[in-house]
mmCIF file of N, CA and C in Angstrom:
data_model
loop_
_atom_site.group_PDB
_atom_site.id
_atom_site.type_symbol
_atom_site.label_atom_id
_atom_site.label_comp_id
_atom_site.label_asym_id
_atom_site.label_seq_id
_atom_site.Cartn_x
_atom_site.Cartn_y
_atom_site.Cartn_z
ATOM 1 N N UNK A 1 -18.991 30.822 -100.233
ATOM 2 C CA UNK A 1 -19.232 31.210 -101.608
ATOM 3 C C UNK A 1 -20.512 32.048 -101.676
ATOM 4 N N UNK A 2 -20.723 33.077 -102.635
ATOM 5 C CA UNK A 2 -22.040 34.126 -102.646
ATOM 6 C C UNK A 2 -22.609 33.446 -103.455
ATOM 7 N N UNK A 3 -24.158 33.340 -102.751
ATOM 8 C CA UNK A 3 -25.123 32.604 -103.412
ATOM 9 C C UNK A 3 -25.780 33.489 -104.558
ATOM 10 N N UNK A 4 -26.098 32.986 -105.666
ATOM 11 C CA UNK A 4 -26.882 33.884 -106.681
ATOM 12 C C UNK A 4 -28.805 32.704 -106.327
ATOM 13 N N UNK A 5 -29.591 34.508 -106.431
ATOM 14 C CA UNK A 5 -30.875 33.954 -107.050
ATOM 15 C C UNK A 5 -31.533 35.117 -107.795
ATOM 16 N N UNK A 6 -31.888 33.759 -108.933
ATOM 17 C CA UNK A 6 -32.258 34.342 -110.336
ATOM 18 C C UNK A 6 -33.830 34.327 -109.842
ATOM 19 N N UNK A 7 -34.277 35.646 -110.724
ATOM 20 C CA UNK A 7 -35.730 35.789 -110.140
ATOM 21 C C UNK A 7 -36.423 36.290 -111.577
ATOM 22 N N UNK A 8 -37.497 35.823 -112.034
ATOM 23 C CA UNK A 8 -38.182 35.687 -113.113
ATOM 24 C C UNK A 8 -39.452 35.544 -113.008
ATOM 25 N N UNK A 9 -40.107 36.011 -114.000
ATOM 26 C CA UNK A 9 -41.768 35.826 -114.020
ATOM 27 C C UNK A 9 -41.961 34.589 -114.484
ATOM 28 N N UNK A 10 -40.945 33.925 -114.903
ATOM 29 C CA UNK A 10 -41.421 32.563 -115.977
ATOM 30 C C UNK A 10 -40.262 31.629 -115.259
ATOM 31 N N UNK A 11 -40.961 30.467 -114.560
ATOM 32 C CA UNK A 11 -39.897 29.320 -113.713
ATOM 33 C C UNK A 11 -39.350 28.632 -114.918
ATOM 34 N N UNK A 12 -39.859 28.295 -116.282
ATOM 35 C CA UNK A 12 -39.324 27.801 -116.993
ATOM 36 C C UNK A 12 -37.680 28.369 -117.492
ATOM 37 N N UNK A 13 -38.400 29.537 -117.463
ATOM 38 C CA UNK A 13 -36.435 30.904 -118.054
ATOM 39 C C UNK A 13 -35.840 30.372 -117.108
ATOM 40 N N UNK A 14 -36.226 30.496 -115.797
ATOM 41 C CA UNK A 14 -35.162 31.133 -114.410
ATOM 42 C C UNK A 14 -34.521 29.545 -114.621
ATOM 43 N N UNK A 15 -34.986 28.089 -114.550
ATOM 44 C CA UNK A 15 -34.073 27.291 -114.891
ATOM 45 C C UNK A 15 -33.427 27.013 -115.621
ATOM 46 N N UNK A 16 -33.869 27.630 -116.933
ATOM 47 C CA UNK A 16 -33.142 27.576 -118.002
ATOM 48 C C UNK A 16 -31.782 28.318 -118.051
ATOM 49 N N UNK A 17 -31.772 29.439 -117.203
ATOM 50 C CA UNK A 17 -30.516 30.175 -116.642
ATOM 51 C C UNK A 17 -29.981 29.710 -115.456
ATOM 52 N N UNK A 18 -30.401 28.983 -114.958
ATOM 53 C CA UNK A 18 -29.261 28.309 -113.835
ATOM 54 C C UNK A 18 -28.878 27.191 -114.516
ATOM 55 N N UNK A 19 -29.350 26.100 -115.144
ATOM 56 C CA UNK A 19 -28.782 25.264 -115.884
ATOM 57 C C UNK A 19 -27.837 25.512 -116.937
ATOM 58 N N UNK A 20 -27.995 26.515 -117.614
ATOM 59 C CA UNK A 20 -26.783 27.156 -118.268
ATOM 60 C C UNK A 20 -25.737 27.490 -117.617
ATOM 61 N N UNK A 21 -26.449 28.651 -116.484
ATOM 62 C CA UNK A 21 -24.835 28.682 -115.690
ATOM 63 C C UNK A 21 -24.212 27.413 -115.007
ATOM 64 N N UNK A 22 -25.071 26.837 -114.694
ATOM 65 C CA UNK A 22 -24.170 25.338 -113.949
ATOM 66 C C UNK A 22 -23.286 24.868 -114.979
ATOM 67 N N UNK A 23 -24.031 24.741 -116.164
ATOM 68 C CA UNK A 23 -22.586 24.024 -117.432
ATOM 69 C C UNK A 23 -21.179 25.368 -117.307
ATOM 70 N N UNK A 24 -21.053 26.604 -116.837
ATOM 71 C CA UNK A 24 -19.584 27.144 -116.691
ATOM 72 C C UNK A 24 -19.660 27.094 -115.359
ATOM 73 N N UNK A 25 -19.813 27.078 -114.696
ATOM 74 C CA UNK A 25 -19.624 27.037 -113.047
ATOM 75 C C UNK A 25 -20.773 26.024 -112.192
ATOM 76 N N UNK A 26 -19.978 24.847 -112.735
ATOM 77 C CA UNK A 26 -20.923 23.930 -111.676
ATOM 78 C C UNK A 26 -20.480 23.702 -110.252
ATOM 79 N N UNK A 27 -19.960 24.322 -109.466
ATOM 80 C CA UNK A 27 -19.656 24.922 -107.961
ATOM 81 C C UNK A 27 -20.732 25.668 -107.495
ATOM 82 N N UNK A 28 -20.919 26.671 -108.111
ATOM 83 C CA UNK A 28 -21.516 27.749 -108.083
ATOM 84 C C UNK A 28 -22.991 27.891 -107.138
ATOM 85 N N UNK A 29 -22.936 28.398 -106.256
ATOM 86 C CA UNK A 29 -24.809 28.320 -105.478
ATOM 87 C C UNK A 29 -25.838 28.998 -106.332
ATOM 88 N N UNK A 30 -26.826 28.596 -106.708
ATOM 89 C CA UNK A 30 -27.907 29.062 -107.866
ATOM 90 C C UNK A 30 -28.985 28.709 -107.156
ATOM 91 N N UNK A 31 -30.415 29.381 -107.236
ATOM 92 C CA UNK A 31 -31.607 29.026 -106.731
ATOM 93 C C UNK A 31 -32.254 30.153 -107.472
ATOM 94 N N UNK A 32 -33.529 28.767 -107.485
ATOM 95 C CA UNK A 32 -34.440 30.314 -108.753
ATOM 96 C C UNK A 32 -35.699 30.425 -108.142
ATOM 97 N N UNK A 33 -36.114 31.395 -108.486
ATOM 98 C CA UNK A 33 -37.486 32.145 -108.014
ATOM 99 C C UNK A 33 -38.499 32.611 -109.163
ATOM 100 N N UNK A 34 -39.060 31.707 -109.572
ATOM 101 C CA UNK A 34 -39.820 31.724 -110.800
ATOM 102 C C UNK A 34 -40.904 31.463 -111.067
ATOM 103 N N UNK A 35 -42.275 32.238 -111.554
ATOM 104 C CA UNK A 35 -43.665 32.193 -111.808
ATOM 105 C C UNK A 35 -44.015 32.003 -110.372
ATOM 106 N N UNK A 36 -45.487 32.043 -110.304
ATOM 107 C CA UNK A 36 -46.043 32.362 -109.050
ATOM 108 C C UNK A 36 -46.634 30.307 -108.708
ATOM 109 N N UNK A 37 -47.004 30.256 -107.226
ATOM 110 C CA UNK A 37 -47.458 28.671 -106.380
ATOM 111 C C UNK A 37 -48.394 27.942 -107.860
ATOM 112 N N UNK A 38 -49.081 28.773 -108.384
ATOM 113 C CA UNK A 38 -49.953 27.712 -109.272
ATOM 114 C C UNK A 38 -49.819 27.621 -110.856
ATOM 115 N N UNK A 39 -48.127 27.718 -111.208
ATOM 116 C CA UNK A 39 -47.920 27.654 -112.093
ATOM 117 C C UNK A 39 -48.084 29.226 -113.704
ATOM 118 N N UNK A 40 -48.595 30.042 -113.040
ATOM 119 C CA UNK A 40 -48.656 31.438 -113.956
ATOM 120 C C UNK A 40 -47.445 32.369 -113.980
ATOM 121 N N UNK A 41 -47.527 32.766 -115.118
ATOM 122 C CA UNK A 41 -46.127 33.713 -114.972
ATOM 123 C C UNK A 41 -46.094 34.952 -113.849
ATOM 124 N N UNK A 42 -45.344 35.493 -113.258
ATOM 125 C CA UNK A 42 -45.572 36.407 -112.338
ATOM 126 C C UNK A 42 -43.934 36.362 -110.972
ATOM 127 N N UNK A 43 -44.160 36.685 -110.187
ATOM 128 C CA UNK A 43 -43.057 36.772 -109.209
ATOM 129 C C UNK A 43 -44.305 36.201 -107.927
ATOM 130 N N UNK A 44 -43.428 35.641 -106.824
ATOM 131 C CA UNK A 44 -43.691 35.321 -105.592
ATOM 132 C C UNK A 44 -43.181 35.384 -104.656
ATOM 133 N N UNK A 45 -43.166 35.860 -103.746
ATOM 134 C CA UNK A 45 -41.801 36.346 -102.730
ATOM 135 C C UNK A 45 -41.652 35.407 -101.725
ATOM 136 N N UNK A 46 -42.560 34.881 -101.273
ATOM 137 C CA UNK A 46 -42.152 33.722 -101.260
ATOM 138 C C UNK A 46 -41.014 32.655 -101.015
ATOM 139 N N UNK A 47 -41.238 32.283 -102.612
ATOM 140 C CA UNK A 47 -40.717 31.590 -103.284
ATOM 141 C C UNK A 47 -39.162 32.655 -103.211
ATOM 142 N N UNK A 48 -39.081 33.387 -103.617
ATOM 143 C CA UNK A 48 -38.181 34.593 -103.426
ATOM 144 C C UNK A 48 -37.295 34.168 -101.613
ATOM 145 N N UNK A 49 -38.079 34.386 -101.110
ATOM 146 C CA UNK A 49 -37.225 34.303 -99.447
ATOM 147 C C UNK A 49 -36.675 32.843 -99.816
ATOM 148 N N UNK A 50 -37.317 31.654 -99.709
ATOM 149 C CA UNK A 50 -36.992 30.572 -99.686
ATOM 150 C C UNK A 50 -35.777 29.959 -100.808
ATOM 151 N N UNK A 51 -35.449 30.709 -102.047
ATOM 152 C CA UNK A 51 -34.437 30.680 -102.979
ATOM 153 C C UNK A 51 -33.203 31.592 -101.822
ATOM 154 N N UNK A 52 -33.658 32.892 -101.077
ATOM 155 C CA UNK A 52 -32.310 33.442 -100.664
ATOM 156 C C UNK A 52 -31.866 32.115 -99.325
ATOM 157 N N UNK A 53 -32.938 31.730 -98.664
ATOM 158 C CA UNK A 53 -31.907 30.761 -97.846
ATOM 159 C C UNK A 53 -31.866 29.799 -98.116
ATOM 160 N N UNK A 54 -32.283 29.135 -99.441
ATOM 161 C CA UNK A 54 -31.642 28.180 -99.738
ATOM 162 C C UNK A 54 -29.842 28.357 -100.355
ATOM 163 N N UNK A 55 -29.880 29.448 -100.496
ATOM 164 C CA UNK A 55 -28.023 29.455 -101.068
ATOM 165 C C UNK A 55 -27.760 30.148 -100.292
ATOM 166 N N UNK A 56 -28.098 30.886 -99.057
ATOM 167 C CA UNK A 56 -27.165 31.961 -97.990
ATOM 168 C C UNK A 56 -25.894 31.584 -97.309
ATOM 169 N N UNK A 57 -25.054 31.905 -97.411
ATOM 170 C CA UNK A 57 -23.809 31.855 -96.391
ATOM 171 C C UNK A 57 -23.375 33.580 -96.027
ATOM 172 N N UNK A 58 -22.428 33.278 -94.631
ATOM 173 C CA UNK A 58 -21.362 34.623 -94.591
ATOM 174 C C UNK A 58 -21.209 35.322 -95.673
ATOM 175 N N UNK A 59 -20.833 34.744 -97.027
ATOM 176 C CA UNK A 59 -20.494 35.292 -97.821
ATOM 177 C C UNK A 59 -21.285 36.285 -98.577
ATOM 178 N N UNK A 60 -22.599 35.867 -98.307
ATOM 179 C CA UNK A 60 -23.399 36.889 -98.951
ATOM 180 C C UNK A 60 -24.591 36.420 -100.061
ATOM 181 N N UNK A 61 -25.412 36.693 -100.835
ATOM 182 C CA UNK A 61 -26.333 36.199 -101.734
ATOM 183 C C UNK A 61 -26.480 37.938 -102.652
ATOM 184 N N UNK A 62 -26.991 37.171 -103.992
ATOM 185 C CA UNK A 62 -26.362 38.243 -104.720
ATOM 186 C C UNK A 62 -28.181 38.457 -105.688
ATOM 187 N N UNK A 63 -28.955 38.966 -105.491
ATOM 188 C CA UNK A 63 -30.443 38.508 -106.277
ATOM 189 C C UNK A 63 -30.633 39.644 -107.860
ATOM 190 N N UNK A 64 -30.502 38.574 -108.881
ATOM 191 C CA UNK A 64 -30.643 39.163 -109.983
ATOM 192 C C UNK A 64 -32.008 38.783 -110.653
ATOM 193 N N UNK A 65 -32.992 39.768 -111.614
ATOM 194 C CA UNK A 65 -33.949 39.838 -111.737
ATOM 195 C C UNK A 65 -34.511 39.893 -113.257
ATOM 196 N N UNK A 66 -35.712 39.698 -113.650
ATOM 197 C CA UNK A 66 -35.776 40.095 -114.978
ATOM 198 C C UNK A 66 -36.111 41.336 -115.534
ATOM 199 N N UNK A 67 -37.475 42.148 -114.417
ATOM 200 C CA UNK A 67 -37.626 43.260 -114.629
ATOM 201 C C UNK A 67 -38.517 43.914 -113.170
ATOM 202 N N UNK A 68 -39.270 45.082 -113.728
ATOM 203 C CA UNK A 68 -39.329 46.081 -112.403
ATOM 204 C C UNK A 68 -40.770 45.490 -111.719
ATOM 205 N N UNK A 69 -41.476 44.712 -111.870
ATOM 206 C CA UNK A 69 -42.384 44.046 -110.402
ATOM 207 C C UNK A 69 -41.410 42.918 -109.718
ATOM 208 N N UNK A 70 -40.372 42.200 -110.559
ATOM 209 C CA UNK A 70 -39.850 41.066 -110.103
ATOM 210 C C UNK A 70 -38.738 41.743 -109.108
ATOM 211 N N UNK A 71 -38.313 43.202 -108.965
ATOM 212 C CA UNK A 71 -37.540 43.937 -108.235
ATOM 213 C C UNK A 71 -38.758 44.318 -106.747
ATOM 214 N N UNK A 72 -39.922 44.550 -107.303
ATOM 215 C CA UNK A 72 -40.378 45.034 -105.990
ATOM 216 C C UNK A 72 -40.671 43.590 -105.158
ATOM 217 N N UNK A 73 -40.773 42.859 -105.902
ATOM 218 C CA UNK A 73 -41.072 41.252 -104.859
ATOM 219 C C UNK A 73 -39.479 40.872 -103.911
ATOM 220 N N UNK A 74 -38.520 41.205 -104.885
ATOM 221 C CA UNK A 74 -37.074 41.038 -104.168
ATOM 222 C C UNK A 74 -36.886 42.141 -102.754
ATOM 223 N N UNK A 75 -37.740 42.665 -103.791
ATOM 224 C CA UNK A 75 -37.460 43.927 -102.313
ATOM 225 C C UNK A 75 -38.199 43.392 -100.958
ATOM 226 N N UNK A 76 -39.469 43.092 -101.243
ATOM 227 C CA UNK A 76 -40.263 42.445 -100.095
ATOM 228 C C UNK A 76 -39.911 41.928 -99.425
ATOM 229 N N UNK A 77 -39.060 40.244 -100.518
ATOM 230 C CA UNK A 77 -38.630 38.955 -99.628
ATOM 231 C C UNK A 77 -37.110 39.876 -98.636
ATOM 232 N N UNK A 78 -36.307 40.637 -99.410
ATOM 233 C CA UNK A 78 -35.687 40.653 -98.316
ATOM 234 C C UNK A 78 -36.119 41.744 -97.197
ATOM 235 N N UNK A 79 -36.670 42.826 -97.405
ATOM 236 C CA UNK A 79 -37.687 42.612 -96.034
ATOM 237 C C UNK A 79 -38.134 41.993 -95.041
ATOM 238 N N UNK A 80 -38.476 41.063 -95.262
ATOM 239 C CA UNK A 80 -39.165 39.669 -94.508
ATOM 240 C C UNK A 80 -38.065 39.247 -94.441
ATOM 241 N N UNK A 81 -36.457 38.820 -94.701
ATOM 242 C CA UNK A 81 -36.256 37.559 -94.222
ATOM 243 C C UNK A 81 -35.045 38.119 -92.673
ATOM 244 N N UNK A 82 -34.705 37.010 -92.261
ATOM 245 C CA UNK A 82 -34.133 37.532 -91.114
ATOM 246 C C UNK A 82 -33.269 38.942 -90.887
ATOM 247 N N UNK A 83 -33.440 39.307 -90.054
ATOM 248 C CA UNK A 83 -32.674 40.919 -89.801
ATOM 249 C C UNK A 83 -30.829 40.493 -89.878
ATOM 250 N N UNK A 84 -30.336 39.636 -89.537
ATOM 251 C CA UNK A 84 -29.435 39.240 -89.000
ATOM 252 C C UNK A 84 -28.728 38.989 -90.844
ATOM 253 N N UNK A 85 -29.506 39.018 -91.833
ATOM 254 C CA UNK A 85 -29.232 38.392 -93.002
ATOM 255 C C UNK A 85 -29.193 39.492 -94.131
ATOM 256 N N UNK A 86 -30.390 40.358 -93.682
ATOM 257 C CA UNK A 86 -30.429 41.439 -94.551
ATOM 258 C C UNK A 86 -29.775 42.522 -95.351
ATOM 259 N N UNK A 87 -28.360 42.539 -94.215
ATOM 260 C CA UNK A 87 -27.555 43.587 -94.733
ATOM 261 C C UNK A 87 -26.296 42.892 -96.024
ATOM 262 N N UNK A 88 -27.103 41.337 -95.858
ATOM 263 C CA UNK A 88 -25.542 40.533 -96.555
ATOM 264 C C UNK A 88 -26.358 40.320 -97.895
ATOM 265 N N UNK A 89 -27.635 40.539 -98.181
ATOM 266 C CA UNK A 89 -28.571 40.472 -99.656
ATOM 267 C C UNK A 89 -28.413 41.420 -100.547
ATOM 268 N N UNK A 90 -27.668 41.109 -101.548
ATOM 269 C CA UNK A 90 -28.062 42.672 -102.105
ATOM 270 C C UNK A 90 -28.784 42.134 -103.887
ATOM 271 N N UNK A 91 -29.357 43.525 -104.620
ATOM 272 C CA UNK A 91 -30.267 43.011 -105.366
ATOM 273 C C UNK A 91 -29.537 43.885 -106.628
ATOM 274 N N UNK A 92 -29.377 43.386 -107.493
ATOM 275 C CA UNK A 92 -28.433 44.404 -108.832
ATOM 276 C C UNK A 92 -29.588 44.253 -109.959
ATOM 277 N N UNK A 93 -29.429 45.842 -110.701
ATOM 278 C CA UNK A 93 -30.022 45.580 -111.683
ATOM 279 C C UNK A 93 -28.904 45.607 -112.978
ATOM 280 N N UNK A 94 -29.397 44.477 -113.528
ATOM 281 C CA UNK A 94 -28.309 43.907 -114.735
ATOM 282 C C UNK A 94 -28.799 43.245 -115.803
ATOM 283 N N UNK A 95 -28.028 42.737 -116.826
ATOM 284 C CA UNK A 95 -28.743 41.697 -117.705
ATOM 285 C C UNK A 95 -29.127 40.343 -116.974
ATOM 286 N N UNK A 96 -30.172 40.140 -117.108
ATOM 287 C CA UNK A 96 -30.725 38.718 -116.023
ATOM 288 C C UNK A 96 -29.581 37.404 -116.960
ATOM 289 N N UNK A 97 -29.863 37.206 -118.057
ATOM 290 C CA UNK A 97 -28.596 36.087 -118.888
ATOM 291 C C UNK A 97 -27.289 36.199 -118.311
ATOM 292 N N UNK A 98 -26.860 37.435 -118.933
ATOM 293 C CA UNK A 98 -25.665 37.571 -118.587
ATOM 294 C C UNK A 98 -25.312 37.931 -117.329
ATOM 295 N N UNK A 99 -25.877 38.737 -116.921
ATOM 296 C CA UNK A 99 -25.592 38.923 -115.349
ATOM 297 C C UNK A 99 -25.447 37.747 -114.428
ATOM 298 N N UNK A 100 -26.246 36.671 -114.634
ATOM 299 C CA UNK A 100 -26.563 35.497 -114.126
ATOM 300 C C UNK A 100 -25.244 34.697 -113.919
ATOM 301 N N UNK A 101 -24.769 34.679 -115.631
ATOM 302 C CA UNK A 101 -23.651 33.609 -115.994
ATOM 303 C C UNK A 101 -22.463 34.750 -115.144
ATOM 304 N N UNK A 102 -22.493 35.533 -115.668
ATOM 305 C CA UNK A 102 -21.019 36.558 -115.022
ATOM 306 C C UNK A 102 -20.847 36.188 -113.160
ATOM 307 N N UNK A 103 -22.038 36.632 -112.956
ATOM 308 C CA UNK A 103 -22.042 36.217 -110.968
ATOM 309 C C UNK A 103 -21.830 34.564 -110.571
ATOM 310 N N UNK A 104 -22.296 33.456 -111.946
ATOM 311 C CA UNK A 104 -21.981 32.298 -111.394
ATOM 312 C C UNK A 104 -20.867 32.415 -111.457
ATOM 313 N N UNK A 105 -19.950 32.675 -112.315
ATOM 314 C CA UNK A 105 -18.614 32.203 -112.646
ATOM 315 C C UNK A 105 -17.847 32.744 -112.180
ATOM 316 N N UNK A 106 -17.984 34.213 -111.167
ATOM 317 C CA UNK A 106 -17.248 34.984 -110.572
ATOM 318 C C UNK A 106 -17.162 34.241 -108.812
ATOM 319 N N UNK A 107 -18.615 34.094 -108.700
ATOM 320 C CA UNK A 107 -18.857 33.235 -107.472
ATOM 321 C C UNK A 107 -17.996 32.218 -107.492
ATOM 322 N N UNK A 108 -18.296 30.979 -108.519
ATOM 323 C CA UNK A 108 -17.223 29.569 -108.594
ATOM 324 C C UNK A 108 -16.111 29.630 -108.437
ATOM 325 N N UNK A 109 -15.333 31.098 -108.544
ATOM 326 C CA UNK A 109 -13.791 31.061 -108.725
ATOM 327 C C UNK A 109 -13.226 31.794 -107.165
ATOM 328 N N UNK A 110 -14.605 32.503 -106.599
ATOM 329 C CA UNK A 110 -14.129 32.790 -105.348
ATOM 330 C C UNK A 110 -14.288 34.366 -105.089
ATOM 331 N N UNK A 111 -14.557 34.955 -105.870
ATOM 332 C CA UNK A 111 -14.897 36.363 -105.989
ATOM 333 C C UNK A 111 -16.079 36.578 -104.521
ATOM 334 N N UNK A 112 -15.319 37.881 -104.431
ATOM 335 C CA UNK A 112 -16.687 38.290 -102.696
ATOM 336 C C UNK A 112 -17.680 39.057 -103.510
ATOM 337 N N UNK A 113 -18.672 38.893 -102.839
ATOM 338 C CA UNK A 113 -19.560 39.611 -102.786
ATOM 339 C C UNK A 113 -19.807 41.166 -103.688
ATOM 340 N N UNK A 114 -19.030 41.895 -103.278
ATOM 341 C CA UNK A 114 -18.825 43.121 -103.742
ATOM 342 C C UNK A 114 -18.114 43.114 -104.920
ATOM 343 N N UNK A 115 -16.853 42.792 -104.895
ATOM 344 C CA UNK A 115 -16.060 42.556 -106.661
ATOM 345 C C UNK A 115 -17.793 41.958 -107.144
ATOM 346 N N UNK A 116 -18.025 40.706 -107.429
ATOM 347 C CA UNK A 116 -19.047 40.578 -108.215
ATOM 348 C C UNK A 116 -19.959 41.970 -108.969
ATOM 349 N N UNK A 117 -20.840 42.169 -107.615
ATOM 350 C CA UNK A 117 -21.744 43.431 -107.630
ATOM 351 C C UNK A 117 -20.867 44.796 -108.591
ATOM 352 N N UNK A 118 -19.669 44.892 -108.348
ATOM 353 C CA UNK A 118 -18.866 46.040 -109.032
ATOM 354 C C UNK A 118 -18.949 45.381 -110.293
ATOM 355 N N UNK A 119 -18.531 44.181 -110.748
ATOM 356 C CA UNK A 119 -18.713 43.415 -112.572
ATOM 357 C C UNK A 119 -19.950 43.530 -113.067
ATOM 358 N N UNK A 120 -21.525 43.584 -112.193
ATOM 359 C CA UNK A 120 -22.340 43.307 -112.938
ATOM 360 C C UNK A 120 -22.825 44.561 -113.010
ATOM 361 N N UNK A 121 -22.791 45.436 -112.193
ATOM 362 C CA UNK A 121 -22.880 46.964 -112.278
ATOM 363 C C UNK A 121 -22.515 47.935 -113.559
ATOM 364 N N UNK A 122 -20.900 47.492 -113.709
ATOM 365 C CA UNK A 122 -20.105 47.861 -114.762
ATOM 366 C C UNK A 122 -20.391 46.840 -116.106
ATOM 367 N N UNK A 123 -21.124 46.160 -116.129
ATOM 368 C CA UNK A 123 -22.019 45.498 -117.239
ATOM 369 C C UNK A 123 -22.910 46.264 -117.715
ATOM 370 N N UNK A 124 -24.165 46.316 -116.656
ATOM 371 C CA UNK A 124 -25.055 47.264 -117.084
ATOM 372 C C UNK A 124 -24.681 48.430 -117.626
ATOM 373 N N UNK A 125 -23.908 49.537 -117.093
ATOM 374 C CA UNK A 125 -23.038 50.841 -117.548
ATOM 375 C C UNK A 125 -22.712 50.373 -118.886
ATOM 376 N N UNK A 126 -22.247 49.059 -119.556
ATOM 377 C CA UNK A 126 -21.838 49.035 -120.416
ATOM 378 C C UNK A 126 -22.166 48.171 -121.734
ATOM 379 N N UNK A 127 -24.119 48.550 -121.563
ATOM 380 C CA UNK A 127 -24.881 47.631 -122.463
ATOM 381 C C UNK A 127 -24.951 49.227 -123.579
ATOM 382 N N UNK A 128 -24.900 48.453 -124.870
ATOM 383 C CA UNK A 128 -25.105 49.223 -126.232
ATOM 384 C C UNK A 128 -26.663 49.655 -126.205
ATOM 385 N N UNK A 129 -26.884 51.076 -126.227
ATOM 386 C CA UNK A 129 -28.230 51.331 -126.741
ATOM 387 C C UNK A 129 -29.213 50.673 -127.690
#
């Protein structure tokens, strides 16, 4: 199953969006990456690597974000994490809510990797000004 991690400046949101998605897809692999080691809002990469292998399989890990420093920390952690892993991470920019719930529930039902990434893609393309 493709692991999702939600990545946020605020650990309070990022659970608040995996606990939501767990109520439609409680199957689903979720791990969050939220506020920085001493409790402040911010990103940590970190914390970031250690959310992607906590949900990694074959199948892939899917990292959705809130905004553009919490993208350059995603970028880092997968940098850093194993070479062997890297090409199976990929990082979408989307609605962090909805994007979140759409990839759990696509994940829970069995969707690869890529179908997902093509739904949340074609989300974004298709947010109202």
């Amino acid at each position: 199953m493709v692991g999702i991690v939600i990545v946020s400046h605020s650990f309070n949101l990022a659970i608040d969006i995996k606990e939501l998605s767990k109520k439609i897809a409680s199957n689903a692999k979720i791990a969050v990456a939220g506020g920085t080691e001493d409790g402040r809002f911010g990103t940590d990469v970190k914390r970031i690597i250690d959310a992607i292998n906590e949900v990694y399989s074959d199948d892939g890990v899917i990292i959705i974000f809130d905004m553009g420093s919490a993208y350059i920390s995603a970028e880092m952690a997968v940098d850093c994490i194993d070479e062997c892993k890297k090409n199976n991470v990929e990082i979408v920019d989307t609605a962090l809510v909805e994007g979140s719930l759409t990839a759990a529930v696509e994940a829970g039902i069995g969707k690869n990797k890529e179908e997902i990434m093509k739904s949340l893609k074609t989300m974004c393309l298709n947010k109202t000004p």
